[in-house]
Short mmCIF file of C-alpha atoms in Angstrom, two decimals:
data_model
loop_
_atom_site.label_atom_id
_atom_site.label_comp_id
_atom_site.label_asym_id
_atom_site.label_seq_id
_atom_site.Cartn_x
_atom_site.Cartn_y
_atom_site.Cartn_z
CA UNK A 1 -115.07 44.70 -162.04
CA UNK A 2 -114.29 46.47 -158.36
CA UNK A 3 -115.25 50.03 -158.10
CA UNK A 4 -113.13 52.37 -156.46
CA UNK A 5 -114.44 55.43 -154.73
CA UNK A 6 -112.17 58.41 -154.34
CA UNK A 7 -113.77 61.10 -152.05
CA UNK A 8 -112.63 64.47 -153.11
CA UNK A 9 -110.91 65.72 -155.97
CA UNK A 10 -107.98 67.52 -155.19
CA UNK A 11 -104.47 66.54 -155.20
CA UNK A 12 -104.05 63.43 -153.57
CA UNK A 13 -107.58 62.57 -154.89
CA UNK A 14 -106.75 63.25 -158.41
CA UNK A 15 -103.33 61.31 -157.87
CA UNK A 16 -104.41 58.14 -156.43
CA UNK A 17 -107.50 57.68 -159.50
CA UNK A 18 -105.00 57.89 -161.77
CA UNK A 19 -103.29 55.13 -160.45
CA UNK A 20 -106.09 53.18 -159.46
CA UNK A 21 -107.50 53.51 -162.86
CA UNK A 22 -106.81 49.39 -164.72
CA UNK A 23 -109.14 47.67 -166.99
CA UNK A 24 -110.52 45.75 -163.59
CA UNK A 25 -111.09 48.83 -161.61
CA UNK A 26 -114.17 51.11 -161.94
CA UNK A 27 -112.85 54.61 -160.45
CA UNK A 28 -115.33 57.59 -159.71
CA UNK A 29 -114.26 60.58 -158.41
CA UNK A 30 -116.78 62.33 -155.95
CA UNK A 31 -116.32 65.91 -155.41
CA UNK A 32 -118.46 68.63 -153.57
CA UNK A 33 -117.34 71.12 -155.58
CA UNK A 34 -118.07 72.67 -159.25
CA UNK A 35 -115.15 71.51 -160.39
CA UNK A 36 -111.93 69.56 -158.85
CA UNK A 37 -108.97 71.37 -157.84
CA UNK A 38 -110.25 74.19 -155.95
CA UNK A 39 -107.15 74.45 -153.41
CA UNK A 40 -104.95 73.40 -155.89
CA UNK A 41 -105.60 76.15 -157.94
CA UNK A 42 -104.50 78.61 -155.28
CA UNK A 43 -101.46 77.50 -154.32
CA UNK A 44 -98.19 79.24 -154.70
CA UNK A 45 -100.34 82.31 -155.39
CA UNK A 46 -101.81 80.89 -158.28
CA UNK A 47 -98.51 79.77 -159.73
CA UNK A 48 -98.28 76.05 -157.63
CA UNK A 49 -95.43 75.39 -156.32
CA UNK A 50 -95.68 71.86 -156.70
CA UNK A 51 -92.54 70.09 -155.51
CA UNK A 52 -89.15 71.02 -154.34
CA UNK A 53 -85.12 69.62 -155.05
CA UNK A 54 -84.73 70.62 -151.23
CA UNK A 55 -86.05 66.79 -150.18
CA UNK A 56 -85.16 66.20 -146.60
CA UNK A 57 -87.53 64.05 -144.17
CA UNK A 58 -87.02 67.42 -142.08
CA UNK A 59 -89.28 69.38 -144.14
CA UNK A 60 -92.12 67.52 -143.08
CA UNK A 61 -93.81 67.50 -139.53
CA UNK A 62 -95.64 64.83 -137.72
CA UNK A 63 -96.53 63.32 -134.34
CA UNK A 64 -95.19 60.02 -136.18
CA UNK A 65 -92.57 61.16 -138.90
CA UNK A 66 -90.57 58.53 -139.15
CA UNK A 67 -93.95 56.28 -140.19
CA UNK A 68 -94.69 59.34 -143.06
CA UNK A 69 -90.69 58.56 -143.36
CA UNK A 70 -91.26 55.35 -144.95
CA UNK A 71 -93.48 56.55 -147.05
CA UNK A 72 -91.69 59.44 -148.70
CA UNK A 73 -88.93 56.99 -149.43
CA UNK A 74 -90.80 54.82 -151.13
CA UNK A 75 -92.20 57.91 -154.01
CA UNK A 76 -90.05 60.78 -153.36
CA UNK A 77 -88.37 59.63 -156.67
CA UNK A 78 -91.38 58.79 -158.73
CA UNK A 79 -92.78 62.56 -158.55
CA UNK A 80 -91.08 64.42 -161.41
CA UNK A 81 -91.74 61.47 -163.50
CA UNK A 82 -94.96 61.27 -163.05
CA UNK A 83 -95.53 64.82 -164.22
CA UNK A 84 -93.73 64.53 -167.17
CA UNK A 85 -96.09 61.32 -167.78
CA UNK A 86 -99.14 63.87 -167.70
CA UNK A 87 -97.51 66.25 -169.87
CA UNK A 88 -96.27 68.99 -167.43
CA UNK A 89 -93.05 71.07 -168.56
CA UNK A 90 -91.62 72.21 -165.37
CA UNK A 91 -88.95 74.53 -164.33
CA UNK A 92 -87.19 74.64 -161.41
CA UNK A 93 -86.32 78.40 -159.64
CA UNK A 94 -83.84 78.24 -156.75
CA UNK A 95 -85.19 74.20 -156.16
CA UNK A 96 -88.86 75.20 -156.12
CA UNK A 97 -90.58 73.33 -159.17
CA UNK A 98 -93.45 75.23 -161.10
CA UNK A 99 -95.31 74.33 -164.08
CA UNK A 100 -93.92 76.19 -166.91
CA UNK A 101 -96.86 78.06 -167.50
CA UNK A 102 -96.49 79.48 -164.43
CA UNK A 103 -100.51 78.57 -163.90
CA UNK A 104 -101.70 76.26 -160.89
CA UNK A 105 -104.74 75.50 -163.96
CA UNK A 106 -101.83 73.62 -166.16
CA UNK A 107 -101.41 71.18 -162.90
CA UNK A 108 -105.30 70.97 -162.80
CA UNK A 109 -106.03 70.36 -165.98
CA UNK A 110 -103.53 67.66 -166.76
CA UNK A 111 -104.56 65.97 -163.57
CA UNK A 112 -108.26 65.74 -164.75
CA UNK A 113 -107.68 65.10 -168.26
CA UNK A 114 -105.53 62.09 -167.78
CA UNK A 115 -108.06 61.22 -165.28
CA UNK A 116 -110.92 61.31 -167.77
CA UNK A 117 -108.49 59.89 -170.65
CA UNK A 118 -108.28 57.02 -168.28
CA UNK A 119 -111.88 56.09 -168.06
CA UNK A 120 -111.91 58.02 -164.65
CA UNK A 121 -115.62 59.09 -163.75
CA UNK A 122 -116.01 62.60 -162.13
CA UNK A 123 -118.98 63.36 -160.22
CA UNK A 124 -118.91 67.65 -159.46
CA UNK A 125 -121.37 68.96 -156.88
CA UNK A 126 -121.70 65.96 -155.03
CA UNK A 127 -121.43 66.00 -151.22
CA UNK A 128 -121.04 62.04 -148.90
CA UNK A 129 -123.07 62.26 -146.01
CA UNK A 130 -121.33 58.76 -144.78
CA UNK A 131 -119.56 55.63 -145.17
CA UNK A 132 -120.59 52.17 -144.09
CA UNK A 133 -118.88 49.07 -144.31
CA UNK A 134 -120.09 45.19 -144.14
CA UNK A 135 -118.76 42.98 -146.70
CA UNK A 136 -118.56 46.38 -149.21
CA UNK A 137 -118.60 50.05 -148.85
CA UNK A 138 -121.55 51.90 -148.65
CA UNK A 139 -121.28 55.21 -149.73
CA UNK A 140 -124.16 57.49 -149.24
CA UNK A 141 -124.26 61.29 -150.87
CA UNK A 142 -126.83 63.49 -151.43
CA UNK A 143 -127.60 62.52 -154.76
CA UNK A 144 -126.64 58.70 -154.82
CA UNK A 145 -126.20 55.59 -152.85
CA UNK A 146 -122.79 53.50 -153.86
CA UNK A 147 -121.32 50.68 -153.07
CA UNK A 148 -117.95 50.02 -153.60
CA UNK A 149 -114.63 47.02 -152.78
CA UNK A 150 -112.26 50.47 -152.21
CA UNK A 151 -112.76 53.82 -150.93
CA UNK A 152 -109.82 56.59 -150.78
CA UNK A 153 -110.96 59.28 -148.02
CA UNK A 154 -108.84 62.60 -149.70
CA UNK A 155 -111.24 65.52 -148.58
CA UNK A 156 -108.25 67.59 -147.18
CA UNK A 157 -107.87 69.35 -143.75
CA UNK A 158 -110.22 72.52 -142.32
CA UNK A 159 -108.07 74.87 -143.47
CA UNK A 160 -109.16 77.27 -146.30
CA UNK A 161 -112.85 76.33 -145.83
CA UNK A 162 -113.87 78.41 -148.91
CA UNK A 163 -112.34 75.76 -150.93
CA UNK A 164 -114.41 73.00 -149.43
CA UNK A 165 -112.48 72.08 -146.95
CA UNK A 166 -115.06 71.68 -143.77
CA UNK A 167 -113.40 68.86 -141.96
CA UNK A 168 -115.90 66.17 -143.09
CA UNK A 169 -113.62 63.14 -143.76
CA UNK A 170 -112.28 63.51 -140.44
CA UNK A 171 -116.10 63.01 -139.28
CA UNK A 172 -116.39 60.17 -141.38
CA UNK A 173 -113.30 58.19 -140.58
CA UNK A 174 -113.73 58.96 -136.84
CA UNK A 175 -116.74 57.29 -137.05
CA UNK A 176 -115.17 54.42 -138.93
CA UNK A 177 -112.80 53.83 -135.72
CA UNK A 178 -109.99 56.23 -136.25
CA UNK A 179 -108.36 58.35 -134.03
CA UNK A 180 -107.92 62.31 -135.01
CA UNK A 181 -105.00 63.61 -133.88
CA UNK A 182 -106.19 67.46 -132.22
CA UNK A 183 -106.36 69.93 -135.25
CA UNK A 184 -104.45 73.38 -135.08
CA UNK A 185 -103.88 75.76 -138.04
CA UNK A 186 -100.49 75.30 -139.79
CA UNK A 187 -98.71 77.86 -142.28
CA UNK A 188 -100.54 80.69 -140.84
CA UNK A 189 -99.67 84.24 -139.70
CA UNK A 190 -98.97 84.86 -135.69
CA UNK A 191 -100.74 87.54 -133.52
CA UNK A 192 -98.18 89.24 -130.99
CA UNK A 193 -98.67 90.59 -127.66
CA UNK A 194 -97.58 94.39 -127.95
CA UNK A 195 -99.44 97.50 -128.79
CA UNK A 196 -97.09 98.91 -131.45
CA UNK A 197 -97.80 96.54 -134.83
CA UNK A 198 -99.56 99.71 -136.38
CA UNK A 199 -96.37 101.16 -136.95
CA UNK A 200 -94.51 98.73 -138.58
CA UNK A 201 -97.69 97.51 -140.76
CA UNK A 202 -96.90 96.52 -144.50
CA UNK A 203 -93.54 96.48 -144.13
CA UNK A 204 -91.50 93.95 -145.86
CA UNK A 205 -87.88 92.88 -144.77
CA UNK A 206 -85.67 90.02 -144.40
CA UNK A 207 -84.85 88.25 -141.27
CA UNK A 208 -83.46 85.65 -139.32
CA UNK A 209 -86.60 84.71 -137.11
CA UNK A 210 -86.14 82.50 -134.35
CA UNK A 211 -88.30 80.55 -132.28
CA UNK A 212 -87.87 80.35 -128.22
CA UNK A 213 -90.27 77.69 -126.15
CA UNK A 214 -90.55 78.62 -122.51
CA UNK A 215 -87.19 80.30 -122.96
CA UNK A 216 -85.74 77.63 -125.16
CA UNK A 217 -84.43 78.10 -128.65
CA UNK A 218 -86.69 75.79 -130.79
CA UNK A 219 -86.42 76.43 -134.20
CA UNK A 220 -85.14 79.52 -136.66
CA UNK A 221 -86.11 80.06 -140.36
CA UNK A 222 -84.51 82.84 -142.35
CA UNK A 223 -86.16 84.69 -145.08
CA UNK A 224 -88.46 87.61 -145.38
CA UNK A 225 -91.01 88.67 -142.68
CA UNK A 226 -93.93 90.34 -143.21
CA UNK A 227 -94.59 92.90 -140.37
CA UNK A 228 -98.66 93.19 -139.91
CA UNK A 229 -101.01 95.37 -137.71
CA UNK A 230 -101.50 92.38 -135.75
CA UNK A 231 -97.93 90.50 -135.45
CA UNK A 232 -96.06 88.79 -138.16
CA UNK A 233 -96.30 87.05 -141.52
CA UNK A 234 -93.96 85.50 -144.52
CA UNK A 235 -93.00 82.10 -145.23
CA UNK A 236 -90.54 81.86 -142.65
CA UNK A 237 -92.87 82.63 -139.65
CA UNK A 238 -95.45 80.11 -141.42
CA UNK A 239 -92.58 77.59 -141.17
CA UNK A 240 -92.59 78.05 -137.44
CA UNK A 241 -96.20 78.63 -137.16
CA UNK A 242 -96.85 75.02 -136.70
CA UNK A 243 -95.07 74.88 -133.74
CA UNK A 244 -96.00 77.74 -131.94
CA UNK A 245 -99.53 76.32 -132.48
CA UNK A 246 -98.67 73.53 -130.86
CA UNK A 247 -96.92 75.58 -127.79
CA UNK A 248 -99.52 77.55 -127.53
CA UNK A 249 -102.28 74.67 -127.55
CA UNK A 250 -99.86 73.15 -124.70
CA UNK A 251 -100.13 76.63 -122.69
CA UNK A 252 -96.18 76.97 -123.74
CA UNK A 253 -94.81 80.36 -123.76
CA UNK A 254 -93.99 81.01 -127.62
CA UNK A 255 -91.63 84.32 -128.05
CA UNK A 256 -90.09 85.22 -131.95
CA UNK A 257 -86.95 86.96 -132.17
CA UNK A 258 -85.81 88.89 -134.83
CA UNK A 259 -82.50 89.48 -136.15
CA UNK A 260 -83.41 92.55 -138.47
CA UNK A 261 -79.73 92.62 -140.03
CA UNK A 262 -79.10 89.31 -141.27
CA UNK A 263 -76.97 90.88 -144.10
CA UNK A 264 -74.03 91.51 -140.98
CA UNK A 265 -72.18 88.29 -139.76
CA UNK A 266 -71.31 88.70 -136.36
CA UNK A 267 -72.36 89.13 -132.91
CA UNK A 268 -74.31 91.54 -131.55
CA UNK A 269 -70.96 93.18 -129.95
CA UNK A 270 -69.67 93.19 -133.87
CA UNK A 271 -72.54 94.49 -135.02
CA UNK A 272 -72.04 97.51 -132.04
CA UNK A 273 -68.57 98.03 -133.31
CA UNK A 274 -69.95 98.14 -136.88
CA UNK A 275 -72.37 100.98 -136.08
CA UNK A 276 -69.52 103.13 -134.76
CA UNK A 277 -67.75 102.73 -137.71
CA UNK A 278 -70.64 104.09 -139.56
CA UNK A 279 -70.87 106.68 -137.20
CA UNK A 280 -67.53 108.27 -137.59
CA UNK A 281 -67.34 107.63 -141.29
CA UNK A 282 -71.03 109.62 -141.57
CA UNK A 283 -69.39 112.16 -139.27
CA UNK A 284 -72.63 114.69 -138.18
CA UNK A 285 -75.08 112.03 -139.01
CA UNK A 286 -77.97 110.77 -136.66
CA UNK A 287 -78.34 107.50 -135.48
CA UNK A 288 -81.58 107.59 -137.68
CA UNK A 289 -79.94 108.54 -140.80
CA UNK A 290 -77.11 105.72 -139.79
CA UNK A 291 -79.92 103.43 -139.63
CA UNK A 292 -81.92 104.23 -142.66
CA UNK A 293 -78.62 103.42 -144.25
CA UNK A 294 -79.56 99.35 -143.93
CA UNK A 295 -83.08 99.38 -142.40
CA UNK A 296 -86.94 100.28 -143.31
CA UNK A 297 -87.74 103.84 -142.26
CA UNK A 298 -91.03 102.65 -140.59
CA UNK A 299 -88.59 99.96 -137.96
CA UNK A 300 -86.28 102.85 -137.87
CA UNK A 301 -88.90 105.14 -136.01
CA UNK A 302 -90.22 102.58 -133.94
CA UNK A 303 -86.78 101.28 -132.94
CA UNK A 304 -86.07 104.97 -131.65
CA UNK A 305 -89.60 105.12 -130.19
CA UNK A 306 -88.95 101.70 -128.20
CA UNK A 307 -85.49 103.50 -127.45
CA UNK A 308 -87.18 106.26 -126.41
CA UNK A 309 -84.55 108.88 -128.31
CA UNK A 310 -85.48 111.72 -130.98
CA UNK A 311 -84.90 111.08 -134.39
CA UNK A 312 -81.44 114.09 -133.88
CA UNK A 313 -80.00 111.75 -131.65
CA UNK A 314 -76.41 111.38 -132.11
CA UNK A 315 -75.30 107.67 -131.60
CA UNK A 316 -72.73 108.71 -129.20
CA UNK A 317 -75.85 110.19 -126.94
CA UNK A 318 -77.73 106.84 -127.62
CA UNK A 319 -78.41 103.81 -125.40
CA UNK A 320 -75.90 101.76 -127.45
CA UNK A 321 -76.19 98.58 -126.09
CA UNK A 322 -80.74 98.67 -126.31
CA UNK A 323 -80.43 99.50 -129.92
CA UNK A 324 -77.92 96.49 -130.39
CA UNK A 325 -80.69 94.46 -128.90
CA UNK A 326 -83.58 96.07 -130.70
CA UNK A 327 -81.65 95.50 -134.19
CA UNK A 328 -80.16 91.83 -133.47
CA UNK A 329 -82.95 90.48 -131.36
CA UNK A 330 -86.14 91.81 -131.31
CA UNK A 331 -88.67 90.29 -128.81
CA UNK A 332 -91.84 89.48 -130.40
CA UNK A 333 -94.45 87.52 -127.56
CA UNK A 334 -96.64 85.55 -129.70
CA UNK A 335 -100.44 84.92 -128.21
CA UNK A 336 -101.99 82.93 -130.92
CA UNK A 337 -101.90 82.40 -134.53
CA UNK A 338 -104.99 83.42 -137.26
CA UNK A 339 -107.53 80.83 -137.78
CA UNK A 340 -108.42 77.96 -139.71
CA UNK A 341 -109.35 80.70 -142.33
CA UNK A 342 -106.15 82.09 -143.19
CA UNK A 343 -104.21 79.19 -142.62
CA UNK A 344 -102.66 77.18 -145.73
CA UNK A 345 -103.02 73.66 -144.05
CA UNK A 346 -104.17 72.36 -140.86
CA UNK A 347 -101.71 69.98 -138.92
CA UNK A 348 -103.35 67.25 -136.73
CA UNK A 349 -105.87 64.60 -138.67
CA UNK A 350 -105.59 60.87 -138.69
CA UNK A 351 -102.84 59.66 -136.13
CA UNK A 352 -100.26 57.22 -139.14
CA UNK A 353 -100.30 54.77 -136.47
CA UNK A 354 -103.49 53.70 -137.49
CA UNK A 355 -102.15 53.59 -141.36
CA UNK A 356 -100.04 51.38 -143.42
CA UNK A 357 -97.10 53.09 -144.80
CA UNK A 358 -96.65 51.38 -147.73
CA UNK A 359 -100.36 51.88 -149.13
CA UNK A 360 -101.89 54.30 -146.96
CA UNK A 361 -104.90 51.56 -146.34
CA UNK A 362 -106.06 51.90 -142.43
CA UNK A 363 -105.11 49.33 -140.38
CA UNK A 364 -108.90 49.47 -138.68
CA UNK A 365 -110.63 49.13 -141.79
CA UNK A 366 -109.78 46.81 -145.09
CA UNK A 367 -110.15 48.42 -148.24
CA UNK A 368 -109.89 51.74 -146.63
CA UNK A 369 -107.38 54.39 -147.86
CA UNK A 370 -106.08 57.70 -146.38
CA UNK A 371 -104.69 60.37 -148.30
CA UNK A 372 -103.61 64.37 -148.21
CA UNK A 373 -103.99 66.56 -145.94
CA UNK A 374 -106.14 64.09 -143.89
CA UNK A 375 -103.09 63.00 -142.05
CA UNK A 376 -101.20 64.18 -139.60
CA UNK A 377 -98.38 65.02 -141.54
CA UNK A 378 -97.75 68.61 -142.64
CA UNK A 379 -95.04 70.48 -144.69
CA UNK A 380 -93.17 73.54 -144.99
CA UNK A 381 -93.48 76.54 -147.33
CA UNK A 382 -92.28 75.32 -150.70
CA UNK A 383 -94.33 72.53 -152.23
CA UNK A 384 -93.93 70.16 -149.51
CA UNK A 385 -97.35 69.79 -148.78
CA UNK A 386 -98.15 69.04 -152.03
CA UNK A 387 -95.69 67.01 -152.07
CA UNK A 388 -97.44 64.94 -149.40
CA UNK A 389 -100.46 64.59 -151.77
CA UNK A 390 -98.43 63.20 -154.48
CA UNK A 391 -96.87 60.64 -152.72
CA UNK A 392 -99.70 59.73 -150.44
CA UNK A 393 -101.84 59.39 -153.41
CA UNK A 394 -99.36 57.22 -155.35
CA UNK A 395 -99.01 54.93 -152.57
CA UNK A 396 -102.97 54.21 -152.15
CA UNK A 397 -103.26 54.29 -156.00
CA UNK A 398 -100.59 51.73 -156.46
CA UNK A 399 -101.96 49.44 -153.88
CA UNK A 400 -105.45 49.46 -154.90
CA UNK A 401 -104.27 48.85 -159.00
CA UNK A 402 -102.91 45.59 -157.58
CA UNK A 403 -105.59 44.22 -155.64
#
């Protein structure tokens, strides 16, 4: 019999036992933690958003995405399936899969039972201190001493930390021979340049946020921001969190600008034209009581604070063409992004050069296998990154079933 060690249980961990599990295979699960899961159960704020209709090779990020490309193709189809196997009911909001619970603990616990069910061993509150290889693996922890034909490295990224997630297996496969790709926090909140953020603080609104590079338009997302004393958050700044990161780390000049009327379809000249409509339909009203008409009260002040106009202004006494600016594109100059803390992955990890697409088994080391967030693949807000797990997992499960 071969025994299969899976280090970490979380997604892709959980995943790729599963499939390793046969009658030939000894699979144990070693996991630092009290109990496997622990990120898992946070996502989607507790609900998990755990896979999306919305599959496009585009929703995932890489140095090398057209290796995680051939990949994807290869499971994207399998993932539903394999949920139903495990006895998840799901429904599907808008293209975003949840369990039907609505619990990220349904996903958990059908993952670990049909584990278990399997003959899958679990070891809780166990931490490796290395891996060796000769002939076999040698797995040492600080409890036991293993050997084993197969090991699946699935410890996640350094994001979240409170979950366990310290950056170990990139320690350990570096010192197996692999190369880690620099490590920057991904779906995270941005920190902006300006003194003013205390005014707009807790304000929700919806957007069409869009990313300029050293003056070049990048990327746009549109969806709700979150307005913080420090910059901006919401799931479509995390989306282009990544790449600021990456700007940033590159000593890039990373600016956000915000559309804060999305709702009008035009140009900014339109939207100009619009506003004087309002204003002779309202007849005696301000240009702040025009504005609360379609916008938060707290951007309303600071938009005629920026303007530098009294709330009595009359938009025919305003500076028409800075509050077309202010309301259509808003300069935010991003200086850096929150840390590995507040961040819901970390982007960077092992470079998929090194990695076989089909099986996720290194190319530098046989028997090896790389899973999760340990690559340098990441996805965007909406179960993409679990969705990485999944099929990263499957792959390396598959593979080592066969062997």
């Amino acid at each position: 019999m071969k025994r299969v060690l899976i280090i970490g249980g979380g997604a892709s961990g959980l995943v790729a036992a599963i499939k390793a599990k046969t009658k030939d295979n000894e699979v144990i699960i070693i996991e630092k933690n009290n109990k496997c899961g622990k990120k898992l159960l946070l996502t989607g704020n507790g609900r998990c958003n755990f896979w999306n209709d919305n599959q496009t090779i585009l929703k995932y990020q890489s140095e090398d995405r057209d290796i995680f490309e051939e990949a994807w193709q290869l499971k994207k189809e399998e993932v539903l399936g394999f949920f139903e196997s495990i006895g998840i009911i799901s429904k599907n909001i808008n293209g975003y899969y949840y369990p039907y619970s609505n619990q990220a603990v349904s996903i958990v616990n059908a993952l670990v039972n049909e584990a278990k069910r399997l003959g899958v061993k679990i070891k809780l509150e166990e931490e490796v201190l290395r891996i060796e290889k000769d002939k076999q693996f040698k797995v040492v922890t600080n409890k036991e001493e293993y050997s084993a034909s197969f090991v699946v490295v699935a410890t996640g990224g350094i994001a979240a930390p409170k979950t366990g997630s310290d950056g170990a297996g990139f320690r350990m496969v570096e010192k197996l021979g692999h190369t880690i790709n620099k490590l920057l926090p991904s779906l995270v909140q941005l920190v902006g340049c300006d003194n003013f953020y205390k005014e707009w603080a807790g304000v929700r609104s919806d957007a069409i946020a869009t990313l300029y590079e050293d003056g070049k338009k990048v990327s746009e997302e549109v969806g709700e921001v979150q307005f913080t004393d420090y910059g901006l958050s919401g799931i479509c700044i995390f989306n282009l969190s990544g790449r600021v990161a990456k700007g940033l780390d590159l000593l890039k000049q990373e600016e956000i600008y915000l559309n804060l009327v999305p709702w009008f379809k035009g140009s900014k000249d339109e939207f100009l034209r619009f506003l004087e409509v309002q204003n002779k339909m309202l007849k005696t009203a301000s240009l702040k009581e025009i504005m609360e008409g379609f916008l938060n009260y707290k951007l309303v002040n600071l938009i005629l604070k920026l303007a530098k106009i009294n709330e009595d202004t009359k938009w025919n006494k305003a500076p028409k063409e800075l509050i077309g600016e202010l309301l259509t594109n808003f300069r935010v100059e991003i200086k850096g992004t929150k840390d590995f803390s507040d961040a819901q992955v970390s982007q960077g990890g092992v470079s998929l050069k090194e990695i076989d697409s089909k099986t996720m088994e290194s190319k530098l080391v046989k028997g090896l296998y790389l899973t999760g967030e340990i690559l340098d693949v990441t996805g965007l807000c909406g179960g993409y990154n679990l969705g990485i797990a999944w099929i990263t997992g499957m792959l390396a499960g598959d593979a080592i079933s066969k062997k």
